[in-house]
Coordinates of C-alpha atoms in Angstrom, one line a residue:
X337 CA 14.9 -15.8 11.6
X338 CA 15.2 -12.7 9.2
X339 CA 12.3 -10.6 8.7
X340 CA 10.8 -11.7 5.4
X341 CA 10.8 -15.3 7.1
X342 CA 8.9 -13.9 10.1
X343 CA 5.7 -12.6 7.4
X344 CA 5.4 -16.1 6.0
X345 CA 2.2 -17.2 7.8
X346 CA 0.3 -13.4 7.5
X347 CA 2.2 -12.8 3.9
X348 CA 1.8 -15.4 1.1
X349 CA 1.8 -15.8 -2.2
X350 CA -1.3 -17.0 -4.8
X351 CA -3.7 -14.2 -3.7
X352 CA -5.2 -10.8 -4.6
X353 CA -5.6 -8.2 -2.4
X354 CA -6.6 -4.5 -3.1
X355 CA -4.2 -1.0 -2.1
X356 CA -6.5 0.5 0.2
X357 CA -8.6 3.5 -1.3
X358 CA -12.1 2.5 -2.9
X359 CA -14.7 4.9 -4.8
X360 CA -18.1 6.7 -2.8
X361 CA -18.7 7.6 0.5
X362 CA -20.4 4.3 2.1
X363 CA -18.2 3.2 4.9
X364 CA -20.5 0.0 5.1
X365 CA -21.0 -1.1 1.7
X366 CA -17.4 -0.9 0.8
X367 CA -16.4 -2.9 3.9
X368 CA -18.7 -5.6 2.9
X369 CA -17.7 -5.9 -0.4
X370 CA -13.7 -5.7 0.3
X371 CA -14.3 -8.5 3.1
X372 CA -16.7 -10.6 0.5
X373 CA -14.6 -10.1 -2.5
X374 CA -11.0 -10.3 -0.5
X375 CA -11.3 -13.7 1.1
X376 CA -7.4 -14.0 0.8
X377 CA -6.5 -10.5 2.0
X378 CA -8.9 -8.1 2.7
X379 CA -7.9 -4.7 3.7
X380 CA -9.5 -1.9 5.3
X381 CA -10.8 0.8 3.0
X382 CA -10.0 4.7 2.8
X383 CA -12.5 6.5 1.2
X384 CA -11.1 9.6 0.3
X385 CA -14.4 11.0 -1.5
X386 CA -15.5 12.1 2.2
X387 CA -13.1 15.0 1.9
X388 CA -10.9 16.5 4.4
X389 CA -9.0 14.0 7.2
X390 CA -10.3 10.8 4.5
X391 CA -7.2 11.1 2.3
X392 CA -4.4 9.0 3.1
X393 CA -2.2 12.2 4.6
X394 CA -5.3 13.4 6.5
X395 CA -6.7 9.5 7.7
X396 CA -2.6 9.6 9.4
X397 CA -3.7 12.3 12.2
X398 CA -5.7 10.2 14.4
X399 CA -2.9 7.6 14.3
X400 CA 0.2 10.0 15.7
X401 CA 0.8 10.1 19.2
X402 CA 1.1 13.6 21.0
X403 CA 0.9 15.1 17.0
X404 CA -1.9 16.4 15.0
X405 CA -2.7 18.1 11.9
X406 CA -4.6 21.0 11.1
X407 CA -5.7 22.2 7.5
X408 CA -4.4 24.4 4.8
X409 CA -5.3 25.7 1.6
X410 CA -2.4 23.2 0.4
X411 CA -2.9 20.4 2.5
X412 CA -2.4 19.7 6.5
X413 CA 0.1 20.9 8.8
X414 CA 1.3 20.0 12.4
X415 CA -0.7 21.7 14.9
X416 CA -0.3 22.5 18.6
X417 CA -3.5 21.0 19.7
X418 CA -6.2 19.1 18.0
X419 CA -8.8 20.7 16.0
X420 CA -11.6 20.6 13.8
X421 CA -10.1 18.9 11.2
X422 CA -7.9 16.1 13.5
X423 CA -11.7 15.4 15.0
X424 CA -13.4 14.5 11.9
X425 CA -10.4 12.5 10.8
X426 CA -10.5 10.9 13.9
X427 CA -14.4 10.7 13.6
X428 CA -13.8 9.2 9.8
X429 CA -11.2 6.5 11.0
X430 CA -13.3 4.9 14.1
X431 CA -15.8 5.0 11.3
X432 CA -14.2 2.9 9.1
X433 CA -12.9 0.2 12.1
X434 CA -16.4 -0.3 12.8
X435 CA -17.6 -1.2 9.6
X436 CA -14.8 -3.5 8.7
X437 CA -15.6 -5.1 12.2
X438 CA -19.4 -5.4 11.5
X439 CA -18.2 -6.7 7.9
X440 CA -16.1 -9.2 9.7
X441 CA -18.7 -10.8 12.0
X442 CA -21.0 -10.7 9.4
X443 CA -18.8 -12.9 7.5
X444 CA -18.2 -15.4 10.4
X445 CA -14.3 -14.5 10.5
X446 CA -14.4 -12.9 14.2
X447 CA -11.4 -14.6 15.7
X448 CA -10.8 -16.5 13.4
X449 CA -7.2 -15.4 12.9
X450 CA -7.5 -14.2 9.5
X451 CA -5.1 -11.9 8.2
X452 CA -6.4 -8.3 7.5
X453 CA -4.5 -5.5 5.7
X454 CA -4.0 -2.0 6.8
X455 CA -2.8 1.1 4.3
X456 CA -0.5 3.8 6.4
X457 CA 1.1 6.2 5.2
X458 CA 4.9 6.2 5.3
X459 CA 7.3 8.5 7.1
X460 CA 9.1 9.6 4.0
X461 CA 5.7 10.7 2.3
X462 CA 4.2 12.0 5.1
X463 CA 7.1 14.3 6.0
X464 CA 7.0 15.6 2.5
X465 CA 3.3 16.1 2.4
X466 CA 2.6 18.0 6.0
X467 CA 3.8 21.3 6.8
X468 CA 5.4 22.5 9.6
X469 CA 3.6 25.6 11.6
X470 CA 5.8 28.2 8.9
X471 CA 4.5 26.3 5.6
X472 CA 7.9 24.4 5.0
X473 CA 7.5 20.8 4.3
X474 CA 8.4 18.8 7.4
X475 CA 11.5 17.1 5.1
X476 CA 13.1 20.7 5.3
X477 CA 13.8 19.8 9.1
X478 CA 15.5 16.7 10.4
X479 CA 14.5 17.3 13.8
X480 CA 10.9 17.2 12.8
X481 CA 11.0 14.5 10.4
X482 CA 12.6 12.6 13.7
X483 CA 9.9 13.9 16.1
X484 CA 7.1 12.8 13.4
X485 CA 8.4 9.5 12.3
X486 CA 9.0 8.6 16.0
X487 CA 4.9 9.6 16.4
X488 CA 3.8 7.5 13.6
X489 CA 5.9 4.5 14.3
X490 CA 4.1 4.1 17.9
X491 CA 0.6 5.2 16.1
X492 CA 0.9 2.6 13.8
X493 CA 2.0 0.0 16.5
X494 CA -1.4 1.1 18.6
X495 CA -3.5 1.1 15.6
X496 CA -2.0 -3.0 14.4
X497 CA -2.5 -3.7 17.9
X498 CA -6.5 -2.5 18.2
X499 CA -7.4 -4.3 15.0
X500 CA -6.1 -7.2 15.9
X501 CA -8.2 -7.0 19.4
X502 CA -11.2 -6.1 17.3
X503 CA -10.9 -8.5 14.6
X504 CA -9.4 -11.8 16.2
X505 CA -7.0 -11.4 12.9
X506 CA -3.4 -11.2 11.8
X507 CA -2.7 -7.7 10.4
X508 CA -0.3 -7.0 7.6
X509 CA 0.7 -3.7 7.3
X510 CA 1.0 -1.3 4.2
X511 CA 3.3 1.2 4.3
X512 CA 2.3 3.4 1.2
X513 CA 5.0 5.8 -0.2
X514 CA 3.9 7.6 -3.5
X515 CA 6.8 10.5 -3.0
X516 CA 9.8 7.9 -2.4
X517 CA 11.1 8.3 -5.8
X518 CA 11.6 12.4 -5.7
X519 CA 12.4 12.4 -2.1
X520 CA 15.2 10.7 -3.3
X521 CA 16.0 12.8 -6.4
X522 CA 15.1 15.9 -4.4
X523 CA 12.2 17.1 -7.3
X524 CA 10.1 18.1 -4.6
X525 CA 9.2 22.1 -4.7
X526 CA 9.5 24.3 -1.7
X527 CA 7.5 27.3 -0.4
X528 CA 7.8 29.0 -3.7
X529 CA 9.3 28.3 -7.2
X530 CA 12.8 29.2 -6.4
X531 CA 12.8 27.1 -3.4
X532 CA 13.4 23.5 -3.5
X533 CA 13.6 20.5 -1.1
X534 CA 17.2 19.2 -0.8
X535 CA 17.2 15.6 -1.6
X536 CA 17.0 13.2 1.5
X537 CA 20.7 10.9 1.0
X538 CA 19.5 7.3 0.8
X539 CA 21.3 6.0 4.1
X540 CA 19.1 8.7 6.0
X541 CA 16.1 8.3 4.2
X542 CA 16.2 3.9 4.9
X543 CA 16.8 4.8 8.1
X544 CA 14.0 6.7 8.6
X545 CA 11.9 3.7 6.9
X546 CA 13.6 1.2 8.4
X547 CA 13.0 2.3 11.8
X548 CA 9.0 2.5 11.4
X549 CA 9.4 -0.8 10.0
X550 CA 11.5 -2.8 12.3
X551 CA 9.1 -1.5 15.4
X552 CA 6.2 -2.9 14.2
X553 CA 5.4 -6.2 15.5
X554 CA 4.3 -8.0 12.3
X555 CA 5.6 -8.2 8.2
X556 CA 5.1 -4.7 6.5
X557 CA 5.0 -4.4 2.9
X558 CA 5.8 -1.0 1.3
X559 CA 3.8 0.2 -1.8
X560 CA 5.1 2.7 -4.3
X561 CA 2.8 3.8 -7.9
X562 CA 5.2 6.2 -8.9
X563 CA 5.9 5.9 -12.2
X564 CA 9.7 4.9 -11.7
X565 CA 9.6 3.1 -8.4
X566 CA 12.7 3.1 -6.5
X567 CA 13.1 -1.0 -6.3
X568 CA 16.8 -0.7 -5.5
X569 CA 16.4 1.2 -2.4
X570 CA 12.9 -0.7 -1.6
X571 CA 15.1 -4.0 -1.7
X572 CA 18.0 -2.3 0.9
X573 CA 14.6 -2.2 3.2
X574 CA 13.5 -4.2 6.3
X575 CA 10.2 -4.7 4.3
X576 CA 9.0 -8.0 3.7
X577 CA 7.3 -7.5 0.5
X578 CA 6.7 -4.4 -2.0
X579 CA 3.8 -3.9 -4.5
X580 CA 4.1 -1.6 -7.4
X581 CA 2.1 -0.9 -10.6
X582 CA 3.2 -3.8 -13.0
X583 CA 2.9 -0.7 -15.9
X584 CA 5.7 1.0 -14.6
X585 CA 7.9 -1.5 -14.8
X586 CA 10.9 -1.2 -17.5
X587 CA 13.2 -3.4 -19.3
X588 CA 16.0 -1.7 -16.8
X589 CA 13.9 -2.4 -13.8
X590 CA 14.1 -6.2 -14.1
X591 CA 17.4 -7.2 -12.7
X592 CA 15.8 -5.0 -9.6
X593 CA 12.6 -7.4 -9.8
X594 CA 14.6 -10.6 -9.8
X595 CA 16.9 -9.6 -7.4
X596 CA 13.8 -9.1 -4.7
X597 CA 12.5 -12.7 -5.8
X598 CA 16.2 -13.8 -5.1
X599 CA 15.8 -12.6 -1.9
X600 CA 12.8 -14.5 -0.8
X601 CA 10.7 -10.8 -1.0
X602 CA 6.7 -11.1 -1.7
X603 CA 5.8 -9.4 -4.7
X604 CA 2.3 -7.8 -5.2
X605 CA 1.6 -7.0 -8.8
X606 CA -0.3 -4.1 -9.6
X607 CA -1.3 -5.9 -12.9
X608 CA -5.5 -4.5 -13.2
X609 CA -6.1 -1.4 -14.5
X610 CA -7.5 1.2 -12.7
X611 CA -9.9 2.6 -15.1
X612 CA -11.7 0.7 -17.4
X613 CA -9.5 -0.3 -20.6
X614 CA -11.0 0.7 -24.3
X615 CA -11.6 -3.3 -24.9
X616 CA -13.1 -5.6 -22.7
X617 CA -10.7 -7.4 -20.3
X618 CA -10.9 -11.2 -18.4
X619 CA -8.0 -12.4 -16.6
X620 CA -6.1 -14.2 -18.9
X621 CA -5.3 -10.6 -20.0
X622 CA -4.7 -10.0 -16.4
X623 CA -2.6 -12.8 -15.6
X624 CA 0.0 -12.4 -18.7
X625 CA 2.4 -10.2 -17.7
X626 CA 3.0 -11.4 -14.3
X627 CA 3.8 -15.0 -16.5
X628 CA 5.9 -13.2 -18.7
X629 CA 7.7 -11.5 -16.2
X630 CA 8.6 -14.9 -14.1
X631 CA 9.6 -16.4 -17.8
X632 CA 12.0 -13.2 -19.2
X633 CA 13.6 -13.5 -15.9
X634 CA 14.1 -16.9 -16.0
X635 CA 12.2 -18.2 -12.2
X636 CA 10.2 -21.2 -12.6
X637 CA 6.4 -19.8 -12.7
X638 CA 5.7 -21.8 -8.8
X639 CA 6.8 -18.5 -7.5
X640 CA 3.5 -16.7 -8.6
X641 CA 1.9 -19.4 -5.7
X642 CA 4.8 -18.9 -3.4
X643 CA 5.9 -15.1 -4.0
X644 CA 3.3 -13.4 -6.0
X645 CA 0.6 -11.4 -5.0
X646 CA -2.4 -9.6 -7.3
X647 CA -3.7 -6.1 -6.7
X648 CA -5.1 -3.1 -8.9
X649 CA -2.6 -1.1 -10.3
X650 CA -3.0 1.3 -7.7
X651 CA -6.3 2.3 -5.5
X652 CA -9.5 2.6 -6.7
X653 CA -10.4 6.1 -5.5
X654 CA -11.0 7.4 -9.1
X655 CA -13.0 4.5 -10.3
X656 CA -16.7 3.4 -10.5
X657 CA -18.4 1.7 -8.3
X658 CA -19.4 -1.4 -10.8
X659 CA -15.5 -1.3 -12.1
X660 CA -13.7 -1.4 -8.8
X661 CA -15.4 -4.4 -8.2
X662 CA -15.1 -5.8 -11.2
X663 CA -11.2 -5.0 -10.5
X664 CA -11.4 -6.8 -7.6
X665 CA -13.1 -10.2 -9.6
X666 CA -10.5 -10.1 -11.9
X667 CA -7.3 -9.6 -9.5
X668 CA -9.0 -13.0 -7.6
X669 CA -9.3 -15.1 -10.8
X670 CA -6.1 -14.1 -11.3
X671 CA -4.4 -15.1 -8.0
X672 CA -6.5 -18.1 -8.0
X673 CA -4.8 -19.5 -11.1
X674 CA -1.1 -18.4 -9.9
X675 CA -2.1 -20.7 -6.9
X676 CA -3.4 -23.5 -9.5
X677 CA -0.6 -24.6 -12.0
X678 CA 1.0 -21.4 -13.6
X679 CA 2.7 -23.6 -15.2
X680 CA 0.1 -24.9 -17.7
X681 CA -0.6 -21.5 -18.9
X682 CA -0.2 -20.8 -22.5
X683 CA -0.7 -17.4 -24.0
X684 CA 0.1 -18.3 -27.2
X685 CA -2.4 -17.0 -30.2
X686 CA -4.6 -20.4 -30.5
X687 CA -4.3 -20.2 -34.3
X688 CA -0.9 -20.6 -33.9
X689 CA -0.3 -23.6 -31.4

């Protein structure tokens, strides 16, 4: 059985799920509300308004085995030993998997064999986020970026392994990679102006993704927002689904789109804005793109119930409190009519039909 195949039961289509960070700093509240809102895929929320060791670079520390990071005035970079700023993100992430279990029981779903979803970091973006001890990036150094991918990929195994204990649940995991694109195009800047990071060749760099992926022991979906997501690389991946900001998406992209449907890959659809938009929204706003999309490439519209997911464009870090969860009402009315009969769904103007 291949490994999109193996996701089918934890990784469906016809739902809405959220990317991972949410706004404030109330580790119970936001639990609560992904796990009421989420009934299809929850996932368990970063809340990088705590500060330092709450960002997704920082929330990766506690995760790595025999690794830690320490802070900078840029960021986080390896350290020897653990320290004040690998406690509190250790503190910050314990925080968070008790909440979402307290959430969990509260809503009856302790061992119930759910699925939940949980955001890492990938091994691409991490290595071109943390410094090594001489304020390189880690991606200047393949030995490192080795020794670091080879920490996170058992992390991340521990981490699946202790929800999944906790919760009684399925876990699908996220492997978020915001930097893909200019790892690739090697746009990323060095220790100063004049120095730049060599682009990572594509055979090394799926490699290096492929092999965090292929160890885990459940479907991983990878997540890019950049604003030209690399979907022909993302397709060459072990990854059973990817999930990317419907907005970024160009007429040049689409062959790339159709080709990961072709392939029997899920699909989640960052189709709800972030912010709130100038005009009022409801979901048939929403919901027309991801129609459109299915109809310019010519798939019949069953595939949003069998392929398509529905998420915020991205996370929801920078929004309010009342608009993430209005976010999250309208990616769920949205999924839920995907699952119903896309194929009644006319966005026509009414004085024209």
């Amino acid at each position: 059985m291949s490994d999109v195949d193996d996701g089918v039961s934890v990784l469906r289509g016809g739902i809405a799920t959220g990317m991972g960070s949410w706004p404030g700093v109330d580790a119970r509240e936001s639990a609560a509300t992904v796990v009421g809102e989420l009934g299809g895929l929850p996932h368990l929320v970063e809340l990088p308004a705590r500060g330092v060791g709450a960002d997704m670079i920082g929330r990766v520390s506690p995760l790595l085995v025999d690794m830690r990071f320490d802070g900078t005035t840029r960021g986080y970079r390896l350290a020897v030993r653990p320290g004040a700023v690998a406690r509190r993100a250790h503190d910050l992430l314990r925080e968070d998997l008790d909440r979402l279990e307290e959430a969990w029981e509260t809503a009856g779903l302790a061992g119930s064999g759910r699925t939940v979803k949980l955001q890492v970091t990938g091994p691409l973006t991490l290595a071109a986020e943390v410094e090594l001890p001489h304020g390189h990036r880690v991606l200047t150094d393949s030995g490192a970026v080795r020794d670091l991918s080879e920490s996170l990929t058992e992390g991340i195994a521990r981490h699946v392994a202790e929800v999944e204990k906790r919760l009684g649940a399925k876990v699908l995991l996220q492997l978020d990679e915001p930097l893909l694109t200019r790892v690739l195009e090697g746009t990323l800047r060095g220790v100063s102006v004049l120095n730049t990071v060599r682009a990572l060749p594509e055979p090394e760099a799926l490699h290096i993704l492929d092999t965090v992926i292929t160890a885990q022991p459940g479907p991983v979906l990878l997540h890019s927002c950049s604003a030209s997501p690399a979907l022909g690389f993302l397709r060459k991946s072990a990854a059973a689904g990817v999930a990317f900001d419907m907005a970024t998406i160009g007429v040049a992209d689409l062959d790339r789109v159709g080709e990961l449907l072709d392939d029997g890959r899920h699909l989640v659809l960052g189709l709800v804005p972030t912010t709130p938009p100038d005009l009022p929204i409801t979901w048939r706003d929403v919901a027309e793109p991801g129609v459109r999309l299915m109809d310019r490439l010519g798939f019949p519209r069953r595939l949003l119930a069998e392929q398509i997911l529905v998420s915020p464009a991205c996370g929801l870090a920078g929004a309010s409190l009342d608009w993430a969860r209005k976010a999250l009402t309208l990616a769920t009315e949205t999924a839920a009519v995907y699952a119903d009969e896309p194929e009644s769904l006319d966005f026509t103007d009414p004085a024209t039909r």
